Coordinates of C-alpha atoms in Angstrom, one line a residue:
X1 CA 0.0 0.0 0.0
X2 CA 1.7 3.6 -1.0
X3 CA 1.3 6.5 2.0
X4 CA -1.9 8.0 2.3
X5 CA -4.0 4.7 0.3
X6 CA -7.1 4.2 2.0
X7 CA -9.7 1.3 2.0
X8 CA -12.5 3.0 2.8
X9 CA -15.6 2.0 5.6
X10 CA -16.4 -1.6 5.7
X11 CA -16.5 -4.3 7.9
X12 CA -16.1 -8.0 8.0
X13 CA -18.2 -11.0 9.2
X14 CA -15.4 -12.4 10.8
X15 CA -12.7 -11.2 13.1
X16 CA -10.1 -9.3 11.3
X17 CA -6.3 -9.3 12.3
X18 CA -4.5 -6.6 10.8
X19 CA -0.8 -6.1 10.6
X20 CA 2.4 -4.7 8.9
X21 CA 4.9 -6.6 7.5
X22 CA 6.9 -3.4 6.7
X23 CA 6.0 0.5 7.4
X24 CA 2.6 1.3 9.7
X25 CA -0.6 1.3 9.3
X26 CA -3.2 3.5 10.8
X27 CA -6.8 2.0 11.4
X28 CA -9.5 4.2 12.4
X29 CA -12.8 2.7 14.0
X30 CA -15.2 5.3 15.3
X31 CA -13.2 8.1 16.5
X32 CA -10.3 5.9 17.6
X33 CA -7.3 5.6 15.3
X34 CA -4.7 2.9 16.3
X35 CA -1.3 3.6 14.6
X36 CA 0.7 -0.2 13.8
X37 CA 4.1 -0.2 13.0
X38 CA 5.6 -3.7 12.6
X39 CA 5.7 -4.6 16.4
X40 CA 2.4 -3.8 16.8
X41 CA -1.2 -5.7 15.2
X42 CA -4.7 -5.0 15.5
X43 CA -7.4 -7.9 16.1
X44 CA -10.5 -6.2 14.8
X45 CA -13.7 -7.8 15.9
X46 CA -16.5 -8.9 13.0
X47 CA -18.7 -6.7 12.6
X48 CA -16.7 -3.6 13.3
X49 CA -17.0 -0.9 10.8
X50 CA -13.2 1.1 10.5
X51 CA -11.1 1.8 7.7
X52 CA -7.5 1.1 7.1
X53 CA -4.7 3.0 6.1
X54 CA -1.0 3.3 5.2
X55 CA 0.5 6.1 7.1
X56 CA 3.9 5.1 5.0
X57 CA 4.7 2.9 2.0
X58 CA 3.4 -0.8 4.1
X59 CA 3.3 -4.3 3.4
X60 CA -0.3 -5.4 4.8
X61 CA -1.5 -8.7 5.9
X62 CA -4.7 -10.0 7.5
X63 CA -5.7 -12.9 8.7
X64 CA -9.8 -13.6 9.2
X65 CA -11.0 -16.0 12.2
X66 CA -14.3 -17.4 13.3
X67 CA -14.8 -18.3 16.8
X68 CA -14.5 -16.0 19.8
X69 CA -11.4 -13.9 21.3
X70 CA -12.3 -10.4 21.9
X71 CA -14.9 -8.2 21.4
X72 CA -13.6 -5.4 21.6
X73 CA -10.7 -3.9 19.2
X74 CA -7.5 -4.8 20.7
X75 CA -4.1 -4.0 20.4
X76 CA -1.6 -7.1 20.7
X77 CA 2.5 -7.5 20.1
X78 CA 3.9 -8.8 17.6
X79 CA 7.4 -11.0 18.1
X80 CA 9.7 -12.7 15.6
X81 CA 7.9 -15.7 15.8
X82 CA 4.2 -14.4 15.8
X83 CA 5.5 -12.3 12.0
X84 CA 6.8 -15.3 11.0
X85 CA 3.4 -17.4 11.3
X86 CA 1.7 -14.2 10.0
X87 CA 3.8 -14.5 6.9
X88 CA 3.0 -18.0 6.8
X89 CA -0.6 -18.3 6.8
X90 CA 0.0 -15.4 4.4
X91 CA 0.6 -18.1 1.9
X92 CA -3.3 -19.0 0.4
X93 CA -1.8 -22.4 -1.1
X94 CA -1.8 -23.5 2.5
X95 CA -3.8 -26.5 3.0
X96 CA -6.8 -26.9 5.4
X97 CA -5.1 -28.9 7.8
X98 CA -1.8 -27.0 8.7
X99 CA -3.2 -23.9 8.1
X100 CA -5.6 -24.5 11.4
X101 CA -2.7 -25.8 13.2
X102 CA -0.6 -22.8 12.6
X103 CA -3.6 -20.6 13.6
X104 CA -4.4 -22.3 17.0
X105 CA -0.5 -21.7 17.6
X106 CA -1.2 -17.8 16.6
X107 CA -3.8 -17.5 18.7
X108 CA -1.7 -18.4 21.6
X109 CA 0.5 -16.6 20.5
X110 CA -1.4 -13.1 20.6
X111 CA -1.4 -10.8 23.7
X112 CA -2.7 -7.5 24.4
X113 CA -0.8 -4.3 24.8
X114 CA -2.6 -2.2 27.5
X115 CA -2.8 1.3 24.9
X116 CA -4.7 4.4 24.7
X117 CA -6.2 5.5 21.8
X118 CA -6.2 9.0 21.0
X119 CA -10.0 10.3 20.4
X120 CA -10.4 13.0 17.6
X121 CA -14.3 13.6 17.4
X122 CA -15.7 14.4 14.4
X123 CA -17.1 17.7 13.6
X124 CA -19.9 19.3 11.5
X125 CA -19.9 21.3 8.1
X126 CA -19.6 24.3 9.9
X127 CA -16.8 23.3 11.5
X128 CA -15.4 21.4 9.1
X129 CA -13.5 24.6 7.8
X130 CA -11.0 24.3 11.0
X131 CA -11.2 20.4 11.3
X132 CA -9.2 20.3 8.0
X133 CA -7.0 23.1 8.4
X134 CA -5.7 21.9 11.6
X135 CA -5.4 18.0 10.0
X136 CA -3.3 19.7 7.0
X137 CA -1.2 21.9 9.8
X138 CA -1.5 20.8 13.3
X139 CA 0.7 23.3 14.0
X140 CA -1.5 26.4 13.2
X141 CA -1.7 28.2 16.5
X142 CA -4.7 30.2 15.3
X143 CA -7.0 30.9 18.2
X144 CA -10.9 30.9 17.9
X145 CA -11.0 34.6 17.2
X146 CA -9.2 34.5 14.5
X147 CA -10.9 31.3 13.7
X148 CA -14.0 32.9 13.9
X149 CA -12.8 35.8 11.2
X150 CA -12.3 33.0 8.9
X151 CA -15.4 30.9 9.1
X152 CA -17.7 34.3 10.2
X153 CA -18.9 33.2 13.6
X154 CA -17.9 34.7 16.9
X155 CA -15.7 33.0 18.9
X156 CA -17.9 32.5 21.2
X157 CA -20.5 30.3 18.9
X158 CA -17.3 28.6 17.9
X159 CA -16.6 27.7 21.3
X160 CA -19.9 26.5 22.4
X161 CA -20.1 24.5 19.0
X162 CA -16.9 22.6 19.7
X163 CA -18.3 21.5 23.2
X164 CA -21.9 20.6 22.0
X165 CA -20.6 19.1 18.9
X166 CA -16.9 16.9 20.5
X167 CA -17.8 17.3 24.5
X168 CA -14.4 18.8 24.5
X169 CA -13.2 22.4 24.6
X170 CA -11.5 23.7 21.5
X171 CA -8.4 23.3 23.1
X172 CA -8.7 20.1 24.2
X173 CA -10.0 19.4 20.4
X174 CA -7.1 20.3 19.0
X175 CA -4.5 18.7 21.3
X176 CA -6.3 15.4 20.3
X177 CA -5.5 16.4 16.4
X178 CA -1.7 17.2 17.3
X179 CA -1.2 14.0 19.1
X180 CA -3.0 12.1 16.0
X181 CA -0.9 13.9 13.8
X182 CA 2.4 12.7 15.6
X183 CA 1.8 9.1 15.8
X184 CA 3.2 7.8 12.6
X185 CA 5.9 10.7 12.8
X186 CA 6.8 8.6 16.1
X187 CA 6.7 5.9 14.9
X188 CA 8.7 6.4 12.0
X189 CA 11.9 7.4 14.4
X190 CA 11.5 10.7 14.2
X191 CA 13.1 12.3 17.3
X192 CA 10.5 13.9 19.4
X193 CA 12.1 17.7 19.6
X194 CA 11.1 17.3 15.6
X195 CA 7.7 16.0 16.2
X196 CA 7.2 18.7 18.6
X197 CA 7.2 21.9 16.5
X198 CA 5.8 19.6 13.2
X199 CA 2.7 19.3 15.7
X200 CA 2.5 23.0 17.5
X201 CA 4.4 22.4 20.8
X202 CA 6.8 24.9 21.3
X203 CA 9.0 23.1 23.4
X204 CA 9.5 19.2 23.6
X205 CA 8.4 19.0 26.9
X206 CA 5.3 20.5 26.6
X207 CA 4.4 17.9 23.8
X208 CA 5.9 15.3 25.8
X209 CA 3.6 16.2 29.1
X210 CA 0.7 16.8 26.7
X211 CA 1.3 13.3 25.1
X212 CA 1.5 11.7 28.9
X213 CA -1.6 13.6 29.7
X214 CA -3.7 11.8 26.9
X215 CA -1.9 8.3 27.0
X216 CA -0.5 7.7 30.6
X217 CA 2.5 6.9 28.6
X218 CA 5.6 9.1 27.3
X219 CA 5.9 8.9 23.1
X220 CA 9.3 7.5 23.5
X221 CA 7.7 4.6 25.3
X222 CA 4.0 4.3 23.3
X223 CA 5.6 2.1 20.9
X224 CA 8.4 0.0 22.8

């Protein structure tokens, strides 16, 4: 998949786990986006509506189950061995028999990484003006005044709108963008006094406490 393909809303009728081979994906269900870089899957329930993305140039592979695991979506490690069966069940010449063989050894195989995902609510037209600008630039430090110039509402409206609409205030709005927006810049190595002024932090430890504050974790750590 080339950065930035998309496969747009579906779902599946059986459980979906999604990984990269090489480079990261980024899957969005609801307002959650989970960002997968090679040491990282995704076991996405059937049923689930989301959408999956390449937030570099990835090598993508999923694997469909019946049965049960876990209802929820759920973030789980990937080791040597666990890419390696991956990669083998990857192979649709497999037959039947040790093809369920290598999947009850995947399943036991897969464990959850305690995460949190980073919530950016979506916003209506009218706000759908700042919503993009701020995806294309997390770093524009515009306030709502000036905001409110733009899109010709008072900052005021704005700031009620962005509580009625996201149930956060428009700061707290726009931290959750910046933080989306550093994920696969993190996860691509790049050092976090870099990912700090691409995102609108001023200083590296304001993006670092702001990062902590939203994950309990700090971004050097979120994807150990």
């Amino acid at each position: 998949m080339p950065k930035g393909e998309w496969f747009d809303w579906h779902l599946h009728p059986q459980h979906q786990f999604a990984w990269a081979a090489e480079g990261m994906l980024t899957v969005q269900i609801g307002d959650a986006a989970y960002v997968l870089p090679p040491s990282r899957a995704l076991w996405i329930p059937a049923g689930i509506l989301h959408r999956t993305g390449a937030a570099s140039t990835s090598s993508m592979h999923s694997i469909y189950f019946g049965g049960r695991q876990w209802v929820e979506p759920t973030v789980v490690a990937v080791g040597p061995l666990l890419a390696e069966l991956i990669q083998y069940l990857a192979d649709l010449t497999l037959p039947s028999a040790p093809r369920r063989r290598a999947e009850a050894v995947l399943r036991d195989l897969l464990v959850p990484v305690p995460v949190s995902t980073i919530h950016v609510p979506t916003v209506s037209k009218r706000l759908s003006l700042i919503a993009q600008a701020l995806t294309d630039d997390p770093a524009d430090d515009r306030d709502l005044a000036a905001w409110g110039r733009l899109v010709g509402a008072s900052s005021r409206t704005l700031a009620r709108a962005f509580v009625a609409e996201t149930g956060m205030t428009f700061g707290a709005w726009r931290t959750q963008v910046r933080l989306l927006a550093s994920l696969p810049l993190l996860a691509a190595g790049m050092p976090v006094a870099t990912v700090a002024r691409r995102v609108g932090y001023a200083t590296p430890s304001a993006f670092v406490a702001a990062f902590r504050r939203v994950t309990d974790t700090t971004p050097g750590a979120y994807f150990s």
